PDB file of C-alpha atoms in Angstrom:
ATOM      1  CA  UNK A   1      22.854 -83.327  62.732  1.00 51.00           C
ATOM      2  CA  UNK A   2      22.499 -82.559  59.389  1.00 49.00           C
ATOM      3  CA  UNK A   3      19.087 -81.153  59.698  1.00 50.00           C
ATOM      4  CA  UNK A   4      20.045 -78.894  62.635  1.00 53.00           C
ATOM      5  CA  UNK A   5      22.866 -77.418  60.768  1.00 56.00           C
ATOM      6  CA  UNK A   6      20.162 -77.388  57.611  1.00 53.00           C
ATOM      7  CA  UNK A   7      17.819 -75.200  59.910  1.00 58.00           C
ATOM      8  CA  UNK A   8      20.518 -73.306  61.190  1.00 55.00           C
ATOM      9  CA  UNK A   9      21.594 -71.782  57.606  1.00 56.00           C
ATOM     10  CA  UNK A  10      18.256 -71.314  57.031  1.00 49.00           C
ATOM     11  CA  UNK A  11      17.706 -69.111  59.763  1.00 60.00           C
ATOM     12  CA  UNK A  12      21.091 -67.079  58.798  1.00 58.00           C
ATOM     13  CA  UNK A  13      19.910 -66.511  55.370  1.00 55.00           C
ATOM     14  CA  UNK A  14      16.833 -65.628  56.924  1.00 54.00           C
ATOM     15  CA  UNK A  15      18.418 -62.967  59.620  1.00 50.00           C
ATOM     16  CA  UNK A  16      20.815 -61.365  56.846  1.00 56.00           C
ATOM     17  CA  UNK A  17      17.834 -60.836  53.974  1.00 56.00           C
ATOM     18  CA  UNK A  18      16.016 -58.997  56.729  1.00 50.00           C
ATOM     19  CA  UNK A  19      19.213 -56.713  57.818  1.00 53.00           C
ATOM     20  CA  UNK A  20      19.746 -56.164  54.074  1.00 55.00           C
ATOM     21  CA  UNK A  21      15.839 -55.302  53.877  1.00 52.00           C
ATOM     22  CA  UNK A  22      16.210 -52.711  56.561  1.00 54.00           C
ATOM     23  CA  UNK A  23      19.433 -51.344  55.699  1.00 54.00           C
ATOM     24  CA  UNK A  24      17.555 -50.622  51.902  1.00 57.00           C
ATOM     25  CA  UNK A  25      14.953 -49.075  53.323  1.00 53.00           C
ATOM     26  CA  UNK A  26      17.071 -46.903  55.677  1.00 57.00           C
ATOM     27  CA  UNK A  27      19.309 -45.804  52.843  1.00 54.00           C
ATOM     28  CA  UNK A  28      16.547 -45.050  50.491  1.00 54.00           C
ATOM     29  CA  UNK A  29      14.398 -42.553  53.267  1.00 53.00           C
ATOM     30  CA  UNK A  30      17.743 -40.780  53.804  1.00 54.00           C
ATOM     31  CA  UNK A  31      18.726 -39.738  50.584  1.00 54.00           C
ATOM     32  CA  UNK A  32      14.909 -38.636  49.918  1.00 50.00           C
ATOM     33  CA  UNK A  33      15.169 -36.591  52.755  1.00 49.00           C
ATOM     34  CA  UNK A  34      18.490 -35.344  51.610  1.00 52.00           C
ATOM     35  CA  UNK A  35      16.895 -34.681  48.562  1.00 49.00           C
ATOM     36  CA  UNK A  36      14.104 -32.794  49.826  1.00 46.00           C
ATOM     37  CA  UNK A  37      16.148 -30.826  51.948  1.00 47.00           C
ATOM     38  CA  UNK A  38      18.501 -29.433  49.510  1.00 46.00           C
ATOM     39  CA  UNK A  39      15.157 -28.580  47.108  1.00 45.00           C
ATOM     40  CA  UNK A  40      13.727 -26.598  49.591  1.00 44.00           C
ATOM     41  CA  UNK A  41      16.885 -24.921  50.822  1.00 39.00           C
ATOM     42  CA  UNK A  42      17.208 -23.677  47.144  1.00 41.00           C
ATOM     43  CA  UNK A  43      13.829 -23.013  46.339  1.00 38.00           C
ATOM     44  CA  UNK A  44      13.248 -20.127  48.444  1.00 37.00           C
ATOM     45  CA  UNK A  45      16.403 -18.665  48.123  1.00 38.00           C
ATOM     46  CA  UNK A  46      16.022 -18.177  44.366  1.00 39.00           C
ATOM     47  CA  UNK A  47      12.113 -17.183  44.866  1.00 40.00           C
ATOM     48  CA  UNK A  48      14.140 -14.485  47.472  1.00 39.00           C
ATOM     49  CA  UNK A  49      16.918 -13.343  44.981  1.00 37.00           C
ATOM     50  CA  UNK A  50      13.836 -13.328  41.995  1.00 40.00           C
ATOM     51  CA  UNK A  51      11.724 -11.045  44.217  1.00 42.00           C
ATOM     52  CA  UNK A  52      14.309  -8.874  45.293  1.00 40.00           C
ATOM     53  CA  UNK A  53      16.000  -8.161  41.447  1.00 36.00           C
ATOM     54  CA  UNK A  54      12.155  -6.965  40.771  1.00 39.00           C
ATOM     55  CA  UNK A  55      11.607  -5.085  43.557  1.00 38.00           C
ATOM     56  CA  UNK A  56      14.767  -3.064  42.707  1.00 37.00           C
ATOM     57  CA  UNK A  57      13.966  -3.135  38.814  1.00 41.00           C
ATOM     58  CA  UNK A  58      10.716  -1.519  39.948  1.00 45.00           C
ATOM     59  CA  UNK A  59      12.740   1.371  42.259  1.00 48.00           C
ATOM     60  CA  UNK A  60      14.777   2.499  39.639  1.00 53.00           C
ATOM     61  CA  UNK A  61      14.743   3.486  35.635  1.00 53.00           C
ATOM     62  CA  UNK A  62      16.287   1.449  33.125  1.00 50.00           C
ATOM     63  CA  UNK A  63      19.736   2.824  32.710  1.00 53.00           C
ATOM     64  CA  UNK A  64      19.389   2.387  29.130  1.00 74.00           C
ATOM     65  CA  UNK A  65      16.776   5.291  28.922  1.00 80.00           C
ATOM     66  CA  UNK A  66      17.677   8.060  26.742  1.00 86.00           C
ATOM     67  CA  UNK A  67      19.003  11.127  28.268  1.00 87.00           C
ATOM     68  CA  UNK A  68      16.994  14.380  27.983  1.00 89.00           C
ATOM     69  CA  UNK A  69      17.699  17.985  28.368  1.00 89.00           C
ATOM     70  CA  UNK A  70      15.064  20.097  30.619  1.00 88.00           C
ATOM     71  CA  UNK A  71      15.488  22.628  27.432  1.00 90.00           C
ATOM     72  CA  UNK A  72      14.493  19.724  24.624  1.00 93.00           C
ATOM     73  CA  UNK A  73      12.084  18.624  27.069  1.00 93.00           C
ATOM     74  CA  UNK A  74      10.208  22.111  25.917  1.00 92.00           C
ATOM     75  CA  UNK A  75       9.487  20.259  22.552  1.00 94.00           C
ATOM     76  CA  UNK A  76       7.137  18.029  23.251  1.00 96.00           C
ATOM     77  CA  UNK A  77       4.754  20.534  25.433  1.00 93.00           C
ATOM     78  CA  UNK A  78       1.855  19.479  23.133  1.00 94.00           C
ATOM     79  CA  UNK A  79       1.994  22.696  20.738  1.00 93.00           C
ATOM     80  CA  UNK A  80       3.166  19.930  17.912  1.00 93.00           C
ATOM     81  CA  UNK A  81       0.852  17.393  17.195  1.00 92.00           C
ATOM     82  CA  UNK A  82       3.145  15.162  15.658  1.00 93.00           C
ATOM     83  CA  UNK A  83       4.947  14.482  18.351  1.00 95.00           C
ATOM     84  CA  UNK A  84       4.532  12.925  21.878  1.00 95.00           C
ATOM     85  CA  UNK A  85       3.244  14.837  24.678  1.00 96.00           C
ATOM     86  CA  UNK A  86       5.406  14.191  27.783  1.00 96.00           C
ATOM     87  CA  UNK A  87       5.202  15.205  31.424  1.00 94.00           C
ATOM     88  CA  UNK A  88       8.825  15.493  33.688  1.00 92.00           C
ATOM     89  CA  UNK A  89       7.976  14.567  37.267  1.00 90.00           C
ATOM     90  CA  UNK A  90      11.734  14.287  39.530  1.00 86.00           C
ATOM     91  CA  UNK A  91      13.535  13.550  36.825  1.00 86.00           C
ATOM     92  CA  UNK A  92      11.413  11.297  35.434  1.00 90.00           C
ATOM     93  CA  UNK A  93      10.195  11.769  31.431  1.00 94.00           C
ATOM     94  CA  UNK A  94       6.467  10.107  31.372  1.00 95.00           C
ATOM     95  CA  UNK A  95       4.625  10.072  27.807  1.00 96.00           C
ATOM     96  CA  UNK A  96       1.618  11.223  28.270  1.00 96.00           C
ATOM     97  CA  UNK A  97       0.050  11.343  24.943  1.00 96.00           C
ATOM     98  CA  UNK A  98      -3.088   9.317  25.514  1.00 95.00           C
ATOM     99  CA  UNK A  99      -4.548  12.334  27.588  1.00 94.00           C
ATOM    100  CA  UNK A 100      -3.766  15.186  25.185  1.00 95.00           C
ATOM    101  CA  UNK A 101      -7.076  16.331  25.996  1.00 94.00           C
ATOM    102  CA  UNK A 102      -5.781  16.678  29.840  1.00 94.00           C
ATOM    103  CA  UNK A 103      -2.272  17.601  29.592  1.00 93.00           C
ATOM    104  CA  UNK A 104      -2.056  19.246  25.983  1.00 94.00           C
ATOM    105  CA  UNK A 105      -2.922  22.739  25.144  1.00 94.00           C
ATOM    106  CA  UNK A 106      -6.082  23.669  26.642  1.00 92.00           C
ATOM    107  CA  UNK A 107      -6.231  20.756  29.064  1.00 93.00           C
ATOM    108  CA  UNK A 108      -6.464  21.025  32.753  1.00 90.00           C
ATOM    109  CA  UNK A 109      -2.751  19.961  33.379  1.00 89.00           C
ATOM    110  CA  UNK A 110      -1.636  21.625  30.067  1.00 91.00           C
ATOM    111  CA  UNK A 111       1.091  23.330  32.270  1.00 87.00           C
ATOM    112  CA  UNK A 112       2.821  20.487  33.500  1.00 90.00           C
ATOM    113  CA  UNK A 113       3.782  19.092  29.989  1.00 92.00           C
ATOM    114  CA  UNK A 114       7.350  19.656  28.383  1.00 93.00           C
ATOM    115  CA  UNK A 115       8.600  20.588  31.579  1.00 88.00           C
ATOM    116  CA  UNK A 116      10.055  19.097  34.941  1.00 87.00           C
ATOM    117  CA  UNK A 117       6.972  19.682  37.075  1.00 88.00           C
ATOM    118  CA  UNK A 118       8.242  18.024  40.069  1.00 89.00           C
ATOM    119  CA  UNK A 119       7.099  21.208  41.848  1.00 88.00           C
ATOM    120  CA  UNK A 120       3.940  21.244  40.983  1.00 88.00           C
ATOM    121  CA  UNK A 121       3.117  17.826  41.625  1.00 89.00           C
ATOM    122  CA  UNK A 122       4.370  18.471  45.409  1.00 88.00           C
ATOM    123  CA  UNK A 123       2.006  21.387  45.744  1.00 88.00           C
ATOM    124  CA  UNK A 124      -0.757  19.917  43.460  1.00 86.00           C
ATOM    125  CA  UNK A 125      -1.049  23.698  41.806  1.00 85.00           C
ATOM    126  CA  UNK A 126      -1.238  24.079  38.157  1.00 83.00           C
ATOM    127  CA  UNK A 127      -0.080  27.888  38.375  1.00 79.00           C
ATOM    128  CA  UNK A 128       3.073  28.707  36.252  1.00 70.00           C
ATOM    129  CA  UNK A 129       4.754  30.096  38.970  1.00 64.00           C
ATOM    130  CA  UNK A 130       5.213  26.978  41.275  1.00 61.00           C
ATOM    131  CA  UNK A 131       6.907  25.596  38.155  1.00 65.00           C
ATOM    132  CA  UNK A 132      10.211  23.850  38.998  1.00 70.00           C
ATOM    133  CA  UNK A 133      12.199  21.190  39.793  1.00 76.00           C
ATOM    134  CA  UNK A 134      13.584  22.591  43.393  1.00 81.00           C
ATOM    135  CA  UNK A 135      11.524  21.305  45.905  1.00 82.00           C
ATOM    136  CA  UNK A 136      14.234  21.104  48.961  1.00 80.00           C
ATOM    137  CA  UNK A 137      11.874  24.161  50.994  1.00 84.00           C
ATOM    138  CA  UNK A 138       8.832  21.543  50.920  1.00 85.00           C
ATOM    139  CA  UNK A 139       6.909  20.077  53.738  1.00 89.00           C
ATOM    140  CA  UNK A 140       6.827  16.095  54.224  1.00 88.00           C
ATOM    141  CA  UNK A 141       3.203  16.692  53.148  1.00 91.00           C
ATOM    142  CA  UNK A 142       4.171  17.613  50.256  1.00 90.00           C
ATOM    143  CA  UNK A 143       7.243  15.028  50.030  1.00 88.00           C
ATOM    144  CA  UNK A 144       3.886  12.389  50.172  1.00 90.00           C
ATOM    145  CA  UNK A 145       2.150  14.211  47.837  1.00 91.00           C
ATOM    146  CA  UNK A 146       4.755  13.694  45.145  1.00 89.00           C
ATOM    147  CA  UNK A 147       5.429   9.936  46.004  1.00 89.00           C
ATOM    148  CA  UNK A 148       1.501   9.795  45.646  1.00 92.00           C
ATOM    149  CA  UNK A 149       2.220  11.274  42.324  1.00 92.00           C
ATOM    150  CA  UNK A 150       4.971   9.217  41.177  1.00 90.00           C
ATOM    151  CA  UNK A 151       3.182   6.048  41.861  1.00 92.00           C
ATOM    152  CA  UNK A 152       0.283   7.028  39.710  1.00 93.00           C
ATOM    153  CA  UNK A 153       2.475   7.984  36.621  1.00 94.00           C
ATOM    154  CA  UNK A 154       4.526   4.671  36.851  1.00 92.00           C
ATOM    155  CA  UNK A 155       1.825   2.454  37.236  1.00 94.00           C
ATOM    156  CA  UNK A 156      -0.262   4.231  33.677  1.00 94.00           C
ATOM    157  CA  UNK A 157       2.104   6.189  31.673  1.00 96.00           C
ATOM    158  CA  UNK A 158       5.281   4.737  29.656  1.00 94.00           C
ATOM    159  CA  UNK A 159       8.995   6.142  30.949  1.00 93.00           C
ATOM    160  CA  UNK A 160      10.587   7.276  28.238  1.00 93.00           C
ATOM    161  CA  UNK A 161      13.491   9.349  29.233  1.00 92.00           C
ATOM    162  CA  UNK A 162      15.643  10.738  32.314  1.00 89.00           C
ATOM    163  CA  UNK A 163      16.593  14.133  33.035  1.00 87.00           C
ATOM    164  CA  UNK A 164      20.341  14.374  34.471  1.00 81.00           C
ATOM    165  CA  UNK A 165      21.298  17.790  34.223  1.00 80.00           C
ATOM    166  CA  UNK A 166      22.048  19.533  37.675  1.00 77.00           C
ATOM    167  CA  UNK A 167      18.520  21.961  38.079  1.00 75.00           C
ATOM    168  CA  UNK A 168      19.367  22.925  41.764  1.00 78.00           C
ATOM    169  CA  UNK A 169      21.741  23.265  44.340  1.00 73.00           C
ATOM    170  CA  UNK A 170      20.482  20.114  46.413  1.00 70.00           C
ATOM    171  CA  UNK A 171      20.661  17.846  43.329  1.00 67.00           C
ATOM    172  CA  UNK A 172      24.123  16.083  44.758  1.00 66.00           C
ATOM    173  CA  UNK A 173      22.095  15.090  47.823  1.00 65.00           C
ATOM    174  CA  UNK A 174      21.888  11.893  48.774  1.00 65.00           C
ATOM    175  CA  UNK A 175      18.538  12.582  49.921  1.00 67.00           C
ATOM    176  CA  UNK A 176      17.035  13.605  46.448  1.00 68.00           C
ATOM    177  CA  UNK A 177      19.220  10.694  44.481  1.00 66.00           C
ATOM    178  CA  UNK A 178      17.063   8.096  46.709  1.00 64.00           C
ATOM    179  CA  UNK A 179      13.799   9.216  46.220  1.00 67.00           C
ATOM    180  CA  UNK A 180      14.425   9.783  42.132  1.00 66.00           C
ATOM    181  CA  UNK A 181      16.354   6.733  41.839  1.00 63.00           C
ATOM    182  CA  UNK A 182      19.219   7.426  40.446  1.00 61.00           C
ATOM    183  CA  UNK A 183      22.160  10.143  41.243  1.00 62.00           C
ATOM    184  CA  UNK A 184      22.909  13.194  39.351  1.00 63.00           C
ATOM    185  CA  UNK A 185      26.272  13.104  37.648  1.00 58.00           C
ATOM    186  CA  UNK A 186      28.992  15.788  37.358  1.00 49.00           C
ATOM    187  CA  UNK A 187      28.396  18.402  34.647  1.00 45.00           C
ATOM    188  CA  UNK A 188      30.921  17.307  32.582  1.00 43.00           C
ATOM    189  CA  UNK A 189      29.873  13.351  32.829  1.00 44.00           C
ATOM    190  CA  UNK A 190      25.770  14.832  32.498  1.00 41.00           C
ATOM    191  CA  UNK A 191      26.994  16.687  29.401  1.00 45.00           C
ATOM    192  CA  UNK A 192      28.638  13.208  27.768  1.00 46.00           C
ATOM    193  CA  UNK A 193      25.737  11.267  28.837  1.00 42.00           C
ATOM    194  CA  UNK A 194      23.116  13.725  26.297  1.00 40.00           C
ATOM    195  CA  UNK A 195      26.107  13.378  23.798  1.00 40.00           C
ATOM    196  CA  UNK A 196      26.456   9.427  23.489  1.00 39.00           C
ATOM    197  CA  UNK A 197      23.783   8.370  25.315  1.00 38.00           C
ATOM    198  CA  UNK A 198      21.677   6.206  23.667  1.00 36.00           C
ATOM    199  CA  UNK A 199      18.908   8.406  21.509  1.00 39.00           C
ATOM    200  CA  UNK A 200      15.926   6.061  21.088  1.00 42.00           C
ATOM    201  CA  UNK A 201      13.164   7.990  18.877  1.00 42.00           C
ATOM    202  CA  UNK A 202       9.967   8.562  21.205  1.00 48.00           C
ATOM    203  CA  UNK A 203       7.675   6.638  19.770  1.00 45.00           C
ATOM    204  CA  UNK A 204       4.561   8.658  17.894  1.00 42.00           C
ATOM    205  CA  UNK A 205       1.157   7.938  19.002  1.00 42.00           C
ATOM    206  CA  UNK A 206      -1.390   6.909  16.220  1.00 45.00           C
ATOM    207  CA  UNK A 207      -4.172   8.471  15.547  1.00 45.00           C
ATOM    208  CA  UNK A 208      -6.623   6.377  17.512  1.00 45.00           C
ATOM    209  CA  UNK A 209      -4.661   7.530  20.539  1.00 44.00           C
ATOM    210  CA  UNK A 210      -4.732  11.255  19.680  1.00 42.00           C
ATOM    211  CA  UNK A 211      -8.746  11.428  19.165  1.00 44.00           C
ATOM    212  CA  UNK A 212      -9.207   9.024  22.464  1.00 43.00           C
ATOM    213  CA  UNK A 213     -11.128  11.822  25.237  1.00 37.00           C
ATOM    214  CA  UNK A 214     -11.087  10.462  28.399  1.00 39.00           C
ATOM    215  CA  UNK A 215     -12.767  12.318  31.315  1.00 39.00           C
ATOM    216  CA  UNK A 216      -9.823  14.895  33.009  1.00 38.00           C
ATOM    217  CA  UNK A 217      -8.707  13.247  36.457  1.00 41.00           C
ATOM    218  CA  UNK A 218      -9.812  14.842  39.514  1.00 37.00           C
ATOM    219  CA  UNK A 219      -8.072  14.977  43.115  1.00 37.00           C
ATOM    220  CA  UNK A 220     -10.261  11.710  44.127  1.00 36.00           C
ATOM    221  CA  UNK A 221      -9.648   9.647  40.725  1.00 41.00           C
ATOM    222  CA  UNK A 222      -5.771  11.110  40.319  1.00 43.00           C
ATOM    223  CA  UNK A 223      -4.151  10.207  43.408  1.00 33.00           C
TER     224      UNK A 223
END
């Protein structure tokens, strides 16, 4: 009797270390699969929200660019060595002083610098009197053309500033704010923004930089 009731609790203990086995193992694969799943729910959301904050970043200019007038803009058209050469193209202030010999006096592209040449980059023409900012009369060829353009100057040249005056009557458009990336404001909050906007000094390019010749682009090495 004793030996039957001996085997007996044998087999219990038996019975309830395997349950207790199983019911460790099943516990432990749930909450690594719990733990996997909320790792890679996470993951690629903050991959997604990291991807889109560049992508936008990329679309628009920092907001903390200084503000420039299309008039001071005239300073820096190269006749002054001792300061930067820039280039305007929709709004957009580019220094350009690494290709004096292209876009400083005498250059190929001398007329597009210390201007808004936005006009000029649509039409890829280098004559005075398709200077401008207005381009709401252009073709979508020419609407390409300048995207073309845009992509090449923010990919090699330094943004430096941002032009926010009103220049034409379409300016309020949302239309023209989208493709610039950023809206024009009112006269009166334009005019604050040159006043107490932040004035950064453009930065002066050494020497080195200034006697660097680099062969002038063409229309198959430009765009």
């Amino acid at each position: 009797m004793r030996a039957t009731s001996h085997s007996l609790l044998v087999r219990l203990c038996l019975v309830a270390s395997l349950l207790l086995l199983a019911f460790s193992a099943s516990a432990a694969a749930a909450g690594a699969a719990d733990t996997a799943s909320k790792s890679g729910a996470r993951a690629p959301a903050a991959a997604s929200a990291k991807d889109g904050t560049k992508s936008a970043a990329a679309g628009k200019p920092n907001r903390k660019l200084p503000v420039m007038t299309a008039e001071r803009l005239r300073l820096f058209n190269g006749t002054n060595a001792s300061l930067p050469l820039l280039v305007a193209l929709d709004r957009r202030v580019y220094d350009v002083s690494t290709k004096r010999d292209v876009y400083g006096p005498g250059g190929g592209y001398e007329t597009f610098s210390g201007r808004d040449s936005t006009r000029n980059f649509a039409l890829y023409s280098t004559e005075s009197k398709d200077d401008g900012s207005c381009i709401d009369d252009l073709e979508e060829k020419d609407f390409k053309m300048l995207a073309e353009w845009r992509r090449w100057f923010d990919e090699r040249y330094p943004l430096v500033a941002v032009i926010t005056e009103k220049l034409c009557d379409s300016d309020d458009s949302p239309e023209d704010a989208a493709r610039r990336g950023f809206a024009i404001p009112s006269t009166a909050s334009s005019q604050q923004q040159q006043e107490e906007g932040p004035q950064k000094p453009l930065s002066v390019p050494s020497q080195q930089d200034q006697q660097r010749k680099q062969r002038p682009p063409s229309p198959s090495t430009e765009l």
